[in-house]
C-alpha cells in the first residue's frame, strides 16, 4: 500500500485564526491560556483534515505561533545572550515571550530587545528568523513544545510523523555573529548530540518516522558541507526512529548521489520542480529505503493532472512496491488553505485550482490510484481533474491568439532605447531642466485612514466611482501641493489609489484573478494574498494615465509616472504553470510598454518602473542565474524602450545586495535607479563604483522604515560619501523607498530636511 503524507500544512487557519489569536495576545486582549488553546484547536483541526482526507500519517512539528525555524532554534537552546534566557535554557523551558521577543523585539512580558534578523526561506515569500551563531556556541534541549505536540496528536489517536529542519540546513540558514570570525559548520559537532537527544525522546514517545528537512541539498554546496552531510547522518542514522530526509524546491543535482546514499530510512524528492530526477533516484536508491515522491505542487495553486501522474509514477510503483510514498513537493505552508471558501471566484477558474485542503485529497487519491485501490470518490476526482485540465488547455480565456502573435512579433530592436544613455541624458537635461542633485521620492505618500476608508466605501457600494475618483484627486492635489511647498524637483502623484503595487495593476490586466481568502503566511502574523495569473496577459486600457495626467496638470515641475515592473508583477503572483514563466513575464512587459507609451503621450516626461522583486527571483542554483537574469533584463527593457530619448525612465529596488547582479542592473539601462542605501552607509555604492555604473543613481538617504526624522547634516554626510563613489552630476537625492507606511507628520519634516540637504550640497559641489 502506497503511503501518503504531507511535509507540512498551513497553520494560519482558513480564516487566519492564528493571526487573530497571536495579535490579540500581543495586544493584551487574549491571555496565555487563550493563545495556547487557540494553537491547540488549530493543530487538532489540521490533523483531523489530514486524517479525514485519508493520509496515513499526520505531520507534527509544522506548527509555530511565529516561525518554525525560530521554534527549532529555541528548542536547541540557540537563544542569543541579549534576551537574557540563560535560566530558561538551563531549566529546559524557554518561554513563549522569549521567542516572541526574538521575533519582534518585544512581547507582553520581558524587556524590549533588538529582534533577530528575518529573511526569506529559500526562494519563497515565507520569512524565517535567522539563527544567530557564535564561535564556541553550546546547545541543549531547551523546550518541550515539540514533545507536547506529539503527545497531543497521539492523544487524539493520530499516527504521528514529526517534521523538523535538519541540522545542516539549520546551520546553513544561520549567520555567524560576534567579533571572532569562525565557520558555522564547526558547530555541527556540538549540535548533533542535541539532535540525537531530541530524536531519542521522540523515539521514547513512540514516534516511528521523523522527517528531517534538508532543502539546502538543492543548492550548490561547498565540499566541506557535502562531507558534513555524510558525517552528520551517519551519527543521526543511529537514532531509535526512522529518518526521512526531505529535499525540496528543486532537484538534487550534484548532491543526488550524496542524498541517496545517506544512511537514513527514506528520501523525499521534489518531482514537480525537478521531475527528471525521479529516474536517476530510482536507479540509485538502496533496496531498504522508502522514496517519498513530491508529486503534487506545494508551491502553486494549480490542480494536479492525476491521470498523467498515475502514468508517470506507474513504473516507480512497480519498482518500489510498498516503499513508494506520495506527497506534495514541499510543505503546503506556501499555498492558500481552502478553495471551497472562494464562493465569488469564477467557477470555471476555480475548477482549475487546488489549495492546501484540496491537495490533501489529490495526494491520497494519487496514492490509491497507483495501488489500484481507487474508490468511487477517487475515480470521480480523477475524471473531474482530467475534464478541468482539458478545459483549461483549450480555454479561450487563457489562450488569446492576439497576445501570442504580438509576442511572436517582438524584435531585438524593441528592447533598445533609440539612443545610448549619453545622448538621452543630454536630451533629458534640456527637456527637464533639473538642478544638480535633483530631489525626488519613490512614489507613495502616506496611505491615511481616510484613503483606506474611501476605498472600503467604494467596494461596499457606499461611494460611487465618481465620488471615489474625486476623493483620490483631492489626495493627489494635496500631495502635489505639499511637494511644491517643500521644493521637490521631480514630484509624484503619491499613489493614493493603490491598495497594493501588484494588485492595483493585476486588477486592470486580463489574465489575472484575485481570491478573497487566498492568504499565505509571509512572516509572523502577516499574510499576503498573491493574485493568480491564469491566462495570457494583456491591457484592455490605460491604468494610471488619468491620475498622472491630473497630477501633472497641477504643477510645472516634471511629474514622475509610477508603474510596477514586469518581473515584480510575476514574482509576487501565483504564475500559470502551462508555459515558461519567462513567456508570461514578456506578456506583462508588453502590457506595461503600452502604459509607458500612453503616459509619454499624455505629457509625462519621467516614468518609474519599480522592480523590487528582481533580485529575489534569482534561482536557488547559481548556475541558473544567467538564464534568469537574461530574460528578466529583457522584460524590463521591453517595457521601457518604447519612449523617446527625452523621456526619462527610472527604476527602483529596495534592497542592498547588488554585488552579484550589478551587470544586470546596468543592463536594464534605466536612466535613473533609486536604491536602498541609508542603512549601509553608502558602502553598497562600492559595487556601482567598481563596476563603473554608467547611468544616474539616487542612493536613499532617508530610512523610511524608521519613524525618526533624519537631520540635514546626516543626509549631507551620506551624500558626500556617495559623491566619493559616483560623479556628482549623476546623483539624485531621495528616500530609500515609498512613504506609504509613514504619517505626514513624519514625512514633511524629513523631506524638508532632505531638500535642505540637497541645497547645501549644490552650493558645495555646484
Ligand atoms: N513606488 C512604490 C512605492 O513608493 C515602490 C514600493 C516598493 O519599492 N516596494 O510605494
Ligand atoms: Zn522600495
XYZ file of C-alpha atoms in Angstrom, residues 94-356:
263
model
C 12.368 28.774 27.113
C 9.189 30.805 27.432
C 6.846 31.850 24.683
C 7.537 35.539 25.289
C 11.248 34.994 24.865
C 10.537 33.546 21.437
C 8.275 36.486 20.590
C 10.981 38.907 21.703
C 13.440 37.156 19.395
C 10.930 37.539 16.580
C 9.794 41.102 17.067
C 11.859 42.725 19.771
C 9.052 42.813 22.318
C 6.386 40.676 23.954
C 3.797 41.124 26.704
C 6.488 40.243 29.249
C 10.251 40.791 29.268
C 12.477 43.676 28.263
C 12.301 45.031 24.706
C 15.411 43.804 22.888
C 16.689 44.074 19.315
C 14.924 41.357 17.333
C 16.723 38.691 15.318
C 17.136 39.207 11.600
C 14.466 37.853 9.328
C 14.889 36.732 5.733
C 13.161 34.754 3.000
C 13.160 30.978 3.245
C 14.960 29.859 0.080
C 13.051 31.227 -2.916
C 9.700 31.521 -1.129
C 7.982 34.578 0.271
C 7.964 32.937 3.716
C 10.338 34.672 6.124
C 12.195 32.838 8.864
C 14.199 34.168 11.781
C 17.873 33.769 11.086
C 19.649 31.614 13.703
C 22.425 33.662 15.336
C 25.570 31.594 15.769
C 28.657 32.259 17.835
C 32.100 30.731 17.953
C 32.127 28.003 20.587
C 28.360 28.063 20.985
C 26.759 25.387 23.171
C 23.382 23.808 22.537
C 20.953 21.958 24.759
C 17.335 20.901 24.627
C 15.549 23.990 25.878
C 11.881 23.456 25.070
C 9.423 20.623 25.301
C 6.912 22.209 22.965
C 7.509 19.654 20.225
C 7.129 16.694 22.592
C 3.919 18.166 23.968
C 2.523 18.469 20.474
C 3.433 14.884 19.686
C 1.596 13.778 22.819
C -1.339 15.961 21.848
C -1.640 14.332 18.421
C -1.249 10.857 19.901
C -3.958 11.569 22.460
C -6.233 12.392 19.544
C -5.455 8.972 18.125
C -3.344 10.072 15.180
C -0.411 8.187 13.669
C 2.356 10.760 14.001
C 5.259 11.715 11.785
C 7.390 14.560 13.123
C 8.822 17.177 10.795
C 11.900 19.201 11.706
C 14.536 21.194 9.921
C 17.689 19.073 9.670
C 20.890 20.177 11.405
C 22.771 21.118 8.252
C 20.063 23.270 6.738
C 19.526 24.900 10.138
C 23.212 25.834 10.201
C 23.132 26.763 6.518
C 20.351 29.276 7.205
C 22.177 30.664 10.244
C 24.580 33.552 10.375
C 27.907 33.909 12.171
C 27.828 36.684 14.767
C 30.312 38.180 17.179
C 33.820 39.602 16.953
C 35.597 36.329 16.414
C 35.474 35.044 12.840
C 34.676 31.357 12.549
C 32.919 28.864 10.306
C 29.432 27.924 11.461
C 29.900 24.414 10.121
C 32.296 23.928 13.021
C 29.261 23.998 15.343
C 27.898 20.772 13.880
C 29.783 18.623 16.340
C 28.189 20.434 19.279
C 24.799 20.388 17.644
C 24.496 16.714 16.780
C 24.214 15.359 20.330
C 21.230 17.656 20.926
C 19.560 16.438 17.749
C 20.358 12.932 18.929
C 18.723 13.576 22.278
C 15.720 15.068 20.602
C 15.295 12.076 18.310
C 15.726 9.720 21.253
C 12.956 11.495 23.154
C 10.690 11.218 20.116
C 11.542 7.546 19.903
C 10.562 7.109 23.547
C 7.251 8.756 22.737
C 6.653 6.030 20.184
C 7.206 8.158 17.090
C 8.197 5.909 14.215
C 9.109 8.431 11.491
C 10.897 11.765 11.730
C 11.192 13.877 8.595
C 14.341 15.988 8.577
C 14.089 18.805 6.044
C 17.336 19.471 4.237
C 16.384 21.739 1.336
C 19.937 23.101 1.292
C 20.641 19.932 -0.701
C 19.085 21.510 -3.797
C 21.690 24.271 -3.778
C 25.351 24.204 -4.731
C 27.185 23.126 -1.594
C 30.852 23.575 -0.729
C 32.704 20.262 -0.422
C 33.053 20.645 3.345
C 29.283 20.867 3.666
C 28.738 17.844 1.455
C 31.121 15.872 3.644
C 29.372 17.151 6.754
C 26.132 15.567 5.497
C 27.839 12.186 5.489
C 29.284 12.680 8.945
C 26.088 14.064 10.469
C 23.732 11.457 9.107
C 25.963 8.559 9.996
C 25.506 9.744 13.590
C 21.815 10.608 13.357
C 21.070 7.394 11.497
C 21.646 5.545 14.764
C 18.670 7.261 16.433
C 15.808 4.989 17.565
C 13.450 6.431 14.951
C 13.224 6.127 11.180
C 14.507 9.180 9.343
C 13.020 10.599 6.160
C 15.438 13.060 4.608
C 13.386 15.694 2.764
C 14.694 17.734 -0.149
C 12.516 20.249 -1.965
C 12.342 23.439 -4.043
C 14.318 21.819 -6.822
C 16.462 18.930 -7.969
C 19.320 17.433 -6.002
C 21.695 17.999 -8.913
C 25.253 17.179 -7.984
C 24.127 16.291 -4.458
C 21.992 13.453 -5.768
C 24.410 10.621 -5.056
C 25.137 12.090 -1.667
C 21.461 12.387 -0.718
C 20.535 8.945 -1.999
C 23.404 7.311 -0.143
C 22.972 8.832 3.329
C 22.262 6.166 5.967
C 18.625 7.063 6.601
C 15.406 5.138 6.048
C 13.830 7.303 3.396
C 14.285 10.175 0.972
C 11.793 12.770 -0.221
C 12.365 14.423 -3.587
C 10.656 17.278 -5.395
C 9.235 15.757 -8.555
C 7.334 18.904 -9.522
C 10.208 21.304 -9.997
C 12.606 18.516 -10.974
C 10.614 15.597 -12.434
C 13.665 14.468 -14.367
C 15.477 13.364 -11.207
C 12.993 10.606 -10.472
C 14.601 8.012 -12.743
C 18.114 8.792 -11.549
C 16.984 8.422 -7.949
C 15.152 5.168 -8.695
C 18.293 3.750 -10.261
C 20.414 4.554 -7.230
C 18.089 4.106 -4.271
C 19.232 1.343 -1.906
C 16.760 -1.504 -1.546
C 15.909 -0.774 2.078
C 14.858 2.841 1.539
C 11.488 4.468 1.170
C 11.127 7.071 -1.577
C 8.631 9.825 -0.955
C 7.810 11.404 -4.300
C 6.676 15.036 -4.117
C 4.254 14.829 -6.996
C 1.627 17.440 -6.065
C 2.752 21.060 -6.456
C 3.263 22.536 -2.987
C 4.294 25.922 -4.321
C 1.463 26.708 -6.678
C -2.310 26.667 -6.828
C -2.976 24.521 -9.906
C -4.972 21.352 -9.827
C -2.919 18.230 -10.375
C -3.201 16.148 -13.515
C -3.927 12.896 -11.720
C -4.136 10.797 -14.887
C -0.751 11.996 -16.059
C 0.818 11.483 -12.633
C -0.553 7.974 -12.387
C 1.051 7.173 -15.710
C 4.365 8.813 -14.829
C 4.630 7.110 -11.480
C 3.461 3.663 -12.538
C 6.991 2.372 -13.030
C 8.142 3.828 -9.705
C 5.263 1.948 -8.083
C 6.315 -1.254 -9.844
C 9.935 -0.907 -8.855
C 9.415 0.224 -5.273
C 6.230 -1.524 -4.304
C 5.365 -0.513 -0.784
C 8.471 1.580 -0.482
C 6.835 4.331 -2.549
C 5.230 7.225 -0.675
C 3.273 10.074 -2.247
C 3.297 13.673 -1.043
C 3.138 17.264 -2.192
C 6.509 18.567 -3.357
C 7.099 20.662 -0.220
C 5.188 21.861 2.826
C 1.757 23.259 1.947
C 2.666 26.328 4.015
C 3.249 28.119 0.729
C -0.272 27.794 -0.704
C -3.643 29.129 0.498
C -5.732 26.987 2.804
C -9.044 26.029 1.266
C -10.506 26.649 -2.167
C -14.078 25.860 -1.134
C -14.185 29.231 0.647
C -13.857 31.076 -2.676
C -17.533 31.372 -3.457
C -17.083 34.536 -5.532
C -14.422 33.104 -7.767
C -15.473 32.302 -11.307
C -16.443 28.597 -11.169
C -14.509 27.663 -14.272
C -11.321 29.242 -12.975
C -11.942 27.637 -9.576
C -12.169 24.232 -11.236
C -8.546 24.606 -12.349
C -7.244 25.250 -8.838
C -6.355 23.315 -5.696
C -5.392 24.846 -2.347
C -3.866 23.020 0.620
